[in-house]
Coordinates of C-alpha atoms in Angstrom, one line a residue:
X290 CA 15.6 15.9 35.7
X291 CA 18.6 18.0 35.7
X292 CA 18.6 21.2 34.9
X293 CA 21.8 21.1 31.8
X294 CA 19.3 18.1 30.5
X295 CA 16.4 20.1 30.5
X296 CA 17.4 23.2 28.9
X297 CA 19.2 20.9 26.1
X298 CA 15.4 19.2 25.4
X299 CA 14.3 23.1 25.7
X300 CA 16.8 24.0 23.2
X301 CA 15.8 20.5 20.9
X302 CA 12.0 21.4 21.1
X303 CA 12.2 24.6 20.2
X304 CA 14.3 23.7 17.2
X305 CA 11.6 21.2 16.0
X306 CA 8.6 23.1 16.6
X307 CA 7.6 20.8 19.7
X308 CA 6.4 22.3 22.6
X309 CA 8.2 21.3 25.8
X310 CA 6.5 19.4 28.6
X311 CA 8.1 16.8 30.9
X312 CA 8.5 13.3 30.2
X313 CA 10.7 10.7 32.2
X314 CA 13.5 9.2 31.6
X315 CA 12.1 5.9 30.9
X316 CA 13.7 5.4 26.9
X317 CA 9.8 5.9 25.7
X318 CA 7.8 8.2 23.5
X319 CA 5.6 10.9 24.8
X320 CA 2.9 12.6 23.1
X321 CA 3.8 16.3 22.3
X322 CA 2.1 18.8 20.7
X323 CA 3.6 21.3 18.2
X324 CA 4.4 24.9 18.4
X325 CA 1.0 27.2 16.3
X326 CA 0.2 24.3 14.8
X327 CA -3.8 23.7 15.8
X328 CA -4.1 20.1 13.9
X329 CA -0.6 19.4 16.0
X330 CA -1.9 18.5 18.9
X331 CA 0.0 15.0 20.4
X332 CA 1.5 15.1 16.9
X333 CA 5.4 15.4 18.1
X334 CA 7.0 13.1 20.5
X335 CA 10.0 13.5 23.3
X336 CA 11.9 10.1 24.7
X337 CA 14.7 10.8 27.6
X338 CA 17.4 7.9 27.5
X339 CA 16.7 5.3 30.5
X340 CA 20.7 6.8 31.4
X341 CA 18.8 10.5 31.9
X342 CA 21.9 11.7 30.1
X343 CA 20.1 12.7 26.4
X344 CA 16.9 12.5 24.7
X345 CA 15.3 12.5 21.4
X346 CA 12.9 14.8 20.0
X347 CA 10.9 14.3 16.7
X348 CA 7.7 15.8 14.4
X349 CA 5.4 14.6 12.2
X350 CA 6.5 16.7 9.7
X351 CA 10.1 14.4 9.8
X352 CA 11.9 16.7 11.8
X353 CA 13.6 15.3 15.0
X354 CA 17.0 16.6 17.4
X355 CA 19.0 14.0 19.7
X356 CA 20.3 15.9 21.9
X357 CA 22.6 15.3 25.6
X358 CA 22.8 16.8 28.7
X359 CA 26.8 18.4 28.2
X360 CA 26.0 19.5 24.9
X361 CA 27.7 22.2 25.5
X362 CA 30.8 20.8 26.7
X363 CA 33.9 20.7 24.9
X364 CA 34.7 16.8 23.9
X365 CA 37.8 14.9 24.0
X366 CA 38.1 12.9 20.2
X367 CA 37.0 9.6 22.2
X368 CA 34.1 11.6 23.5
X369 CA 33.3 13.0 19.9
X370 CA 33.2 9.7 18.1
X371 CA 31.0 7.9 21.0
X372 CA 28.6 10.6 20.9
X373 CA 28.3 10.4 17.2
X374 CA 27.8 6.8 17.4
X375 CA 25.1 7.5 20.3
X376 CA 23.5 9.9 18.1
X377 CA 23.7 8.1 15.2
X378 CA 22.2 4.8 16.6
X379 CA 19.3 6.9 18.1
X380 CA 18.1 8.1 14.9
X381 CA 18.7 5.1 13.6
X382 CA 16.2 3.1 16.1
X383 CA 14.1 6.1 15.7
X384 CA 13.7 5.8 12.0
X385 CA 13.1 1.9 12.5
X386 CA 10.6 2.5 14.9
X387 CA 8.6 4.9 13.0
X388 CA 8.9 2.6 10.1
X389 CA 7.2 -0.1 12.2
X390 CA 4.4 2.3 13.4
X391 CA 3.5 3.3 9.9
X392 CA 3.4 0.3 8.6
X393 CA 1.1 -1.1 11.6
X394 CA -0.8 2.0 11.1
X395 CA -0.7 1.7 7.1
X396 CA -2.4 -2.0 7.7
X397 CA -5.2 -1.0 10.2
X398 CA -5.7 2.2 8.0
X399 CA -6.7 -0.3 4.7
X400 CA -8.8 -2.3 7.1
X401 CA -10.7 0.5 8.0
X402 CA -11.3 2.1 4.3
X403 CA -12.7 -1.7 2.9
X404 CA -14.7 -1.7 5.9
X405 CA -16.5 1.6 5.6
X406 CA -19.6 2.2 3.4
X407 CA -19.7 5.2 0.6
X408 CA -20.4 8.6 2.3
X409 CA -23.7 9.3 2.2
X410 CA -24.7 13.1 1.0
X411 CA -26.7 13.5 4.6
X412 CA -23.5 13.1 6.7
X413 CA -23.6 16.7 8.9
X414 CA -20.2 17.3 8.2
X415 CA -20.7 17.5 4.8
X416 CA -24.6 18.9 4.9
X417 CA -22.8 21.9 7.3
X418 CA -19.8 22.5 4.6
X419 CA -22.7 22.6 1.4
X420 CA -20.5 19.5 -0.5
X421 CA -21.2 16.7 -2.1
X422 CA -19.9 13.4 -1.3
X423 CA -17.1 11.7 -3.5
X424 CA -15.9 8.5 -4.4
X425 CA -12.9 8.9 -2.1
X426 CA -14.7 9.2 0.5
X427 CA -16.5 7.6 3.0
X428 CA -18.0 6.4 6.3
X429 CA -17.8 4.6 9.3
X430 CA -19.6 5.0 12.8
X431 CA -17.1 6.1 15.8
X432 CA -17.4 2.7 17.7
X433 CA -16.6 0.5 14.5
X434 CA -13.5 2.4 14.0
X435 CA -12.4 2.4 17.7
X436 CA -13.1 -1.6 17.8
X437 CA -11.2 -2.3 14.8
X438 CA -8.3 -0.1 15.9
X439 CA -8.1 -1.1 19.4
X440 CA -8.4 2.6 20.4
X441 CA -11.1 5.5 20.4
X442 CA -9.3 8.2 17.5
X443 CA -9.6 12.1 19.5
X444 CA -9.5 15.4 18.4
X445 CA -8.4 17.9 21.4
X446 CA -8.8 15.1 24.1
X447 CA -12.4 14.3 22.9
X448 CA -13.0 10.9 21.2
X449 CA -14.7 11.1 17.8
X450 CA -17.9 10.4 18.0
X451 CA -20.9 9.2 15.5
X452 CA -21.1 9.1 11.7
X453 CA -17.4 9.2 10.6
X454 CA -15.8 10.5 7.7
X455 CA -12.9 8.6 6.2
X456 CA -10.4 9.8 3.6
X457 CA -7.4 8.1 2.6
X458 CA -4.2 10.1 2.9
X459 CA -1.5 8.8 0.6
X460 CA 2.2 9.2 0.0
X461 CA 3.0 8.4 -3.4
X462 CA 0.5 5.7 -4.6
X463 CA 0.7 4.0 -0.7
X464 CA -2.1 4.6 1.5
X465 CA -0.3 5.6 5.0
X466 CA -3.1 7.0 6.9
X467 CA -6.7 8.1 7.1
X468 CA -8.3 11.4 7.8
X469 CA -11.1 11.0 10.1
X470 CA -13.7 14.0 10.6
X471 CA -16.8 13.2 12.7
X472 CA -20.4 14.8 12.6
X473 CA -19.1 17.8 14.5
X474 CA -16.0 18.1 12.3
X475 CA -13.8 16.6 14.4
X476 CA -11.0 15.5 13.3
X477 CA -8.1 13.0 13.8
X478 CA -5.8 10.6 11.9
X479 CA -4.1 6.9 13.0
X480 CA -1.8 6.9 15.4
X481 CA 1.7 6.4 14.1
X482 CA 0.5 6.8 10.8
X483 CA 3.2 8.6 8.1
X484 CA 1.9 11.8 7.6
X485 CA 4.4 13.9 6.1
X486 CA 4.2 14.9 2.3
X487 CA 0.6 12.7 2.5
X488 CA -2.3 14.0 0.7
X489 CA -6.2 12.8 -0.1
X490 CA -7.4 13.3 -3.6
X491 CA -11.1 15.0 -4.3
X492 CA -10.7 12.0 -7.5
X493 CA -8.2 9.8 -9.0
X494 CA -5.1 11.4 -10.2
X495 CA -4.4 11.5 -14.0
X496 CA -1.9 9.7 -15.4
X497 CA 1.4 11.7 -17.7
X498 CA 3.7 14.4 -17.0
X499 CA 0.9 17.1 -16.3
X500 CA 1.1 18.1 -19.7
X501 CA -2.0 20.8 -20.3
X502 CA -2.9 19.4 -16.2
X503 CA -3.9 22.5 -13.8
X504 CA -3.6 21.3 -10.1
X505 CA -5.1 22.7 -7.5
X506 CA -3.4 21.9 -3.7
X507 CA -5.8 23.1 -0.6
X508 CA -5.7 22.7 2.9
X509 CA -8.6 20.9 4.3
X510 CA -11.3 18.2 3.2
X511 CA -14.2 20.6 2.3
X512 CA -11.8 23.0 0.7
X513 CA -10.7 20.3 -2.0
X514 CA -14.3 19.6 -2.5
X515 CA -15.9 23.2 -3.0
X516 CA -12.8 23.7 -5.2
X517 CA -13.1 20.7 -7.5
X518 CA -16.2 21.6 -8.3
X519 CA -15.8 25.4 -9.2
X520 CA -12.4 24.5 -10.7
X521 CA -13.3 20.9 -12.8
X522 CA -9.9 20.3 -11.9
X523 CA -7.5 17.5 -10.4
X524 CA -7.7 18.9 -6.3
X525 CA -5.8 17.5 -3.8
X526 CA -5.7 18.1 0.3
X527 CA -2.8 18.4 2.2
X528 CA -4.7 18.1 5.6
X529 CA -2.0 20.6 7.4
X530 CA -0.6 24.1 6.4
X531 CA 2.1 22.8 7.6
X532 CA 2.0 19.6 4.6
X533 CA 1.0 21.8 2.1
X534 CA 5.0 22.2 0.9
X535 CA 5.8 18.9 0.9
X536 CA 2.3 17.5 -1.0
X537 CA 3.4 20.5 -3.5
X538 CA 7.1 18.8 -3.9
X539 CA 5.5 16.0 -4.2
X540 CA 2.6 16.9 -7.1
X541 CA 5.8 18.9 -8.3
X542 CA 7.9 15.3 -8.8
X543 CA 4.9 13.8 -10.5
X544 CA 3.7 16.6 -12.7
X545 CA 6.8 18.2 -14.1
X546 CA 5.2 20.3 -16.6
X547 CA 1.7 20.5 -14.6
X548 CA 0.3 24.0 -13.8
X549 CA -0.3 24.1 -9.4
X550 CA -1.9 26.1 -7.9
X551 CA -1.8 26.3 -4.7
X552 CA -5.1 27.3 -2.3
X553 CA -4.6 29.4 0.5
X554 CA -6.8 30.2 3.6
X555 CA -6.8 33.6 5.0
X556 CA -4.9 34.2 8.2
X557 CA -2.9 31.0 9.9
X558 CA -1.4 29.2 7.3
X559 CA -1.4 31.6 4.4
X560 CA 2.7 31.9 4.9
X561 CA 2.7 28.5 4.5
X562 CA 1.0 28.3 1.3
X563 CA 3.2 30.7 -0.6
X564 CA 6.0 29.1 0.5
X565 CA 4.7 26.2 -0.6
X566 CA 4.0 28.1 -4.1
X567 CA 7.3 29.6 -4.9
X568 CA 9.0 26.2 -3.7
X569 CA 7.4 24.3 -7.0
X570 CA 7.1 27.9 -8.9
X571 CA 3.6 27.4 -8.4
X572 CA 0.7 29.6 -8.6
X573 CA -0.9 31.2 -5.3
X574 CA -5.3 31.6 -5.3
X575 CA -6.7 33.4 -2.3
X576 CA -10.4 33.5 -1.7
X577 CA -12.1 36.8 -1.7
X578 CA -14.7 38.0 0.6
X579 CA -15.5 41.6 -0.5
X580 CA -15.7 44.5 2.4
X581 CA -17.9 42.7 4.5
X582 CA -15.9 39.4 5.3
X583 CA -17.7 37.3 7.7
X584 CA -15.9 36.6 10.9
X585 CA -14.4 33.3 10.7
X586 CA -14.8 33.0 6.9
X587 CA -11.5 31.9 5.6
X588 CA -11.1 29.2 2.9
X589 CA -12.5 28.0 -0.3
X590 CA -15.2 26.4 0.7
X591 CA -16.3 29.5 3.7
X592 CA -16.3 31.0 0.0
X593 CA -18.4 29.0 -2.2
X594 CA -21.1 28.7 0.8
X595 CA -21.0 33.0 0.8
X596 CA -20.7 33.7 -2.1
X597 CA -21.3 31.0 -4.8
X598 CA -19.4 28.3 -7.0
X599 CA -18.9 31.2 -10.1
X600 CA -17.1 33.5 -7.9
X601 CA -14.9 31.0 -6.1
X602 CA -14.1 29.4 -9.4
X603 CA -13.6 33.4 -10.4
X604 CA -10.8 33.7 -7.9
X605 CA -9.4 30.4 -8.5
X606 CA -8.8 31.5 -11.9
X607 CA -7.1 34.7 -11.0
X608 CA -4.4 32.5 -9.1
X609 CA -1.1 34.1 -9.9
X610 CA 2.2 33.7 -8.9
X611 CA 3.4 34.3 -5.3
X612 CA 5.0 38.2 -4.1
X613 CA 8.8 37.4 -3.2
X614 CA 9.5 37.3 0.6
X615 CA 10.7 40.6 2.2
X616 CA 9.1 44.2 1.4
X617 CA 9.4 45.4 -2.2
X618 CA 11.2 49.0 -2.5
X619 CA 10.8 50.9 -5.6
X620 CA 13.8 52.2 -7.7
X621 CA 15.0 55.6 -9.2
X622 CA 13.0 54.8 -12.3
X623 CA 9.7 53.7 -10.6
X624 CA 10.0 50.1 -11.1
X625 CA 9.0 48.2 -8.2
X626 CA 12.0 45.2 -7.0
X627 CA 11.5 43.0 -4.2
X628 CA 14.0 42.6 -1.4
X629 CA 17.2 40.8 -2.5
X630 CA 17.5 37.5 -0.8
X631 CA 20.7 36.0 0.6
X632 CA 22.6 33.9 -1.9
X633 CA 23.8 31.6 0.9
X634 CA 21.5 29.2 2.2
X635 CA 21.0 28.6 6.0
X636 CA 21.9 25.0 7.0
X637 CA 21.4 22.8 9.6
X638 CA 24.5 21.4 11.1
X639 CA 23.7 17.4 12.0
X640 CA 26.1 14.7 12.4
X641 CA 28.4 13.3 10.1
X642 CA 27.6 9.5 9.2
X643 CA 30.9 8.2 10.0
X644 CA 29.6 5.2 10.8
X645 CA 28.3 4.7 7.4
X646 CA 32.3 4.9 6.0
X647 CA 34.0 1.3 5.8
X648 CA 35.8 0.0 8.4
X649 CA 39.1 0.9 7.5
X650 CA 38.7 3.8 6.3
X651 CA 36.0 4.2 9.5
X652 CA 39.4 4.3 11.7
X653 CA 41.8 5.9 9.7
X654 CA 39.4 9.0 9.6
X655 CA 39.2 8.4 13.9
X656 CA 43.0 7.9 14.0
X657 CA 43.7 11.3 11.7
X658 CA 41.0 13.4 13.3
X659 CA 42.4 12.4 17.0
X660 CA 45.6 14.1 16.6
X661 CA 44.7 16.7 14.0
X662 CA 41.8 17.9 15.9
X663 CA 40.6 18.6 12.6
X664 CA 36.4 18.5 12.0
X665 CA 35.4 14.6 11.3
X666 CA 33.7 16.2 7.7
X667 CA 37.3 17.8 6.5
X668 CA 38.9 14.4 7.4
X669 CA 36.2 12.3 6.2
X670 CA 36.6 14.7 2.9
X671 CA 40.2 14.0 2.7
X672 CA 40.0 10.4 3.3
X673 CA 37.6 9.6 0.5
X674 CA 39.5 12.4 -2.0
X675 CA 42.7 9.7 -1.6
X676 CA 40.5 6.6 -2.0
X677 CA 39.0 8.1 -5.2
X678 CA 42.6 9.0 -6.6
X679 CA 43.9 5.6 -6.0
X680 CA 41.1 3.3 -7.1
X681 CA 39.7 5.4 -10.3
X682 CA 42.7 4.2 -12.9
X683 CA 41.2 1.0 -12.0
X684 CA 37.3 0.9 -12.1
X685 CA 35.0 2.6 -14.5
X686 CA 31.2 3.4 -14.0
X687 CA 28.8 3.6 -16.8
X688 CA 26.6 6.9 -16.1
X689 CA 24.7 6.3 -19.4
X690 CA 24.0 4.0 -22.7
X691 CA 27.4 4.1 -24.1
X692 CA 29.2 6.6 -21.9
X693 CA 31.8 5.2 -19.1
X694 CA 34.6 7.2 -17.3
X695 CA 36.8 6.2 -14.1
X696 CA 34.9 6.5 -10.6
X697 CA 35.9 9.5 -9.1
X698 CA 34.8 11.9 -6.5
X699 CA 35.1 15.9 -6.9
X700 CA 35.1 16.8 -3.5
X701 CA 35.2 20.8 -2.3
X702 CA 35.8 21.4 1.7
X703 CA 35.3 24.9 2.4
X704 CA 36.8 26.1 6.4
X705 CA 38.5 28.8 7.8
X706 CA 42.2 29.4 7.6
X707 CA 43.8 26.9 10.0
X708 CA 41.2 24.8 9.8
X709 CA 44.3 21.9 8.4
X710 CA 42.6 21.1 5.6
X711 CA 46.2 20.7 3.7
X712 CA 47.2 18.9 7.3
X713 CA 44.2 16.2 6.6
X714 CA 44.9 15.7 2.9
X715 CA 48.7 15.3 3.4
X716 CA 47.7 12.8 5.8
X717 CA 45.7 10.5 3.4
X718 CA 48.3 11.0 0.7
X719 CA 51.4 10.7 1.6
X720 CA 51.6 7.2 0.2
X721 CA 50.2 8.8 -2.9
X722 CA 52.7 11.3 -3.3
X723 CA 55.5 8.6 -2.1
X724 CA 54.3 6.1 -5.4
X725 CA 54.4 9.5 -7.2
X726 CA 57.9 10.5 -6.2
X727 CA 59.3 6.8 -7.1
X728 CA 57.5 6.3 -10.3
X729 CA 59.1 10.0 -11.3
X730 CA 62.2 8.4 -10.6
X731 CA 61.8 5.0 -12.0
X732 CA 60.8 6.8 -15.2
X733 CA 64.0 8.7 -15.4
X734 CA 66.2 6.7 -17.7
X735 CA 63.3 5.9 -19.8
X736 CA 62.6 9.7 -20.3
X737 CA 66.1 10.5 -21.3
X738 CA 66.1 7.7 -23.8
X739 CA 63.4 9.3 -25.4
X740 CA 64.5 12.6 -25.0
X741 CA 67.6 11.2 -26.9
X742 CA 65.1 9.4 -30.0
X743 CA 63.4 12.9 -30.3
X744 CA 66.1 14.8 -30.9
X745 CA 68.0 12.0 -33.3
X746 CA 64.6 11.8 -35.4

């Protein structure tokens, strides 16, 4: 590999979280792992193109970078718009492909669950952690699993072995995946299995808006369990520190006006889980050890095995809302502030879909943007700004029982000075401008005729 290629998949991985290992250029997937991510291991994937002249990265979590070996070359508009199109068909296949996995994996994953038997309350996993089974839970030995899937499940390299745990992880109402924890506590999902934003319940989810509903959101398995049972509350898993944010969007979507509270673990992850807090303007519960924590104790359930359901559901109870990010400073009159956070927002820059724009306007965008050397957003922006003014005297939308109004965009394009953002919009409507200029003209006599009625009434 060349060297421009791989510091560009350097530069990709890093962005994603993936860490960077070789892979040919063959146009396949390759197992990654990701960056401090423990339960990430073979969960991110790198694919070179068969050309050697770009790859793809991507994450479990939904993130993924194309990237190409000149990436940081300056290219000629020709250049531009067939990279774009090379990027944008890469993602595209990408997406498909994933699509394809999880629903393979989504299949084998339903198999599996109507082909296990109820946990039983002796399962060592479960003996070890002090829980008690549920009803969405239960159990399958290693080899069943592995015939059924075609493939031995691992955890670190090691197949799972023996009694097996299986909980369905869901996104939505869809079952996408399964968590699998073996007698050692093991654990391991489906390959190609949708992952992101999935959760397993400790018990079925209530129906309604949340109204009066407090929501607990943990990491693990045995977590969920311990804190069901202190709590008597709705408890769902996450399965990732990493997943807690987007399971908490998700509970978020479903239960507008539902208390969640979100369960941290101590240590790794605990960032993650007020994040995931303020992001739904969520409570944050941490599990308290006293002075003598045990080494390695860390969540809910280390918790209720320590020191009993009453004090876990204690703490639980004391959840409260998450500190602000950034160190808090106190003011001339004692009060305490947090840090100001930045008003703008950090985004990442990805391609514009320019391929999603109709044909015509498709190439008058590439025709505008090759001599104006302007970005392909601006144009883009200026192109569909003219489309709007021309076509919204003609075509109304209805945005609600009763209420209609013209279709028109309202479009803001923020650059630098020089940028030619009139440049672009002069462009686009000069034929505009043109209709405008003979329709002022044609109107003339008409205008002066009234004029004259006006003044004679």
């Amino acid at each position: 590999m060349s060297g421009t290629l791989q510091e560009a998949q350097r530069v990709a991985c890093a962005e994603v979280g993936v860490e960077y290992r070789d892979v040919p250029p063959d146009g396949q997937w390759h197992a990654a792992n990701l960056h401090g991510d423990t339960r990430g291991r073979g969960d991110g994937r790198i694919k070179l193109f068969p050309d050697g002249q770009g790859g793809m990265v991507w994450s479990w979590k939904g993130e993924s970078r194309v990237f190409f070996a000149d990436d940081g070359r300056t290219l000629d508009p020709y250049e531009r718009r067939e990279r774009d199109r090379r990027r944008t068909e890469a993602l595209r296949e990408a997406k498909e492909e994933q699509e394809t996995r999880g629903a393979e994996a989504a299949a084998k994953a339903t198999a599996v669950w109507k082909a296990a038997q109820p946990a039983r309350a002796d399962h060592p996993y479960l003996f070890r952690k002090r829980v008690q089974p549920v009803a969405t839970l239960r159990e399958l030995p290693a080899g069943d699993i592995a015939a059924m899937l075609g493939y031995a499940p691992k955890s670190g390299g090691e197949p799972l072995a023996g009694r097996v745990i299986v909980a369905p992880v869901k996104i939505g109402a869809r079952l996408s995946t399964l968590e699998l924890i073996d007698e050692a506590g093991r654990k391991s999902a489906l390959a190609g299995g949708a992952k992101a934003g999935g959760y397993w319940a400790a018990q079925p989810l209530p129906e309604g808006d949340g109204t009066g509903l407090r929501l607990l959101i943990g990491e693990g398995v045995s977590t969920a369990l311990s804190a069901a049972v202190a709590s008597k509350c709705p408890t769902v898993a996450a399965l990732s520190c990493g997943n807690l944010e987007s399971v908490a969007r998700t509970m978020r979507e479903r239960y507008p006006a539902a208390t969640l509270v979100v369960l941290t673990d101590l240590g790794n992850g605990q960032g993650h889980a007020e994040q995931a807090a303020r992001s739904v303007g969520g409570m944050l519960a941490l599990p308290h050890f006293g002075p003598s924590r045990p080494p390695g104790a860390s969540d809910f359930n280390d918790m209720a095995t320590l020191c009993g359901i009453g004090a876990t559901a204690e703490a639980i109870a004391c959840a409260a809302a998450p500190d602000l990010p950034g160190e808090s400073v106190e003011s001339a009159g004692g009060v305490i502030w947090a840090e100001p956070q930045p008003l703008v927002a950090a985004f990442e820059s990805e391609p514009y879909p320019i391929d999603a724009l109709p044909s015509v306007i498709q190439a008058a965008v590439a025709e505008v943007q090759g001599f104006t050397k302007a970005p392909v957003p601006l144009v883009a922006s200026s192109a569909l700004a003219a489309v709007s003014l021309a076509v919204q005297a003609y075509v109304d939308v209805e945005r609600s029982a009763g209420l209609t109004g013209p279709v028109s965009l309202f479009l803001l394009s923020i650059a630098e000075s020089g940028e030619r953002k009139s440049t672009c919009d002069r462009f686009f409507t000069a034929a505009i401008r043109e209709y405008e200029r003979e329709s002022n003209e044609a109107s003339k006599p008409e205008l002066s005729q009234y004029s004259a009625d006006h003044k004679i009434w």
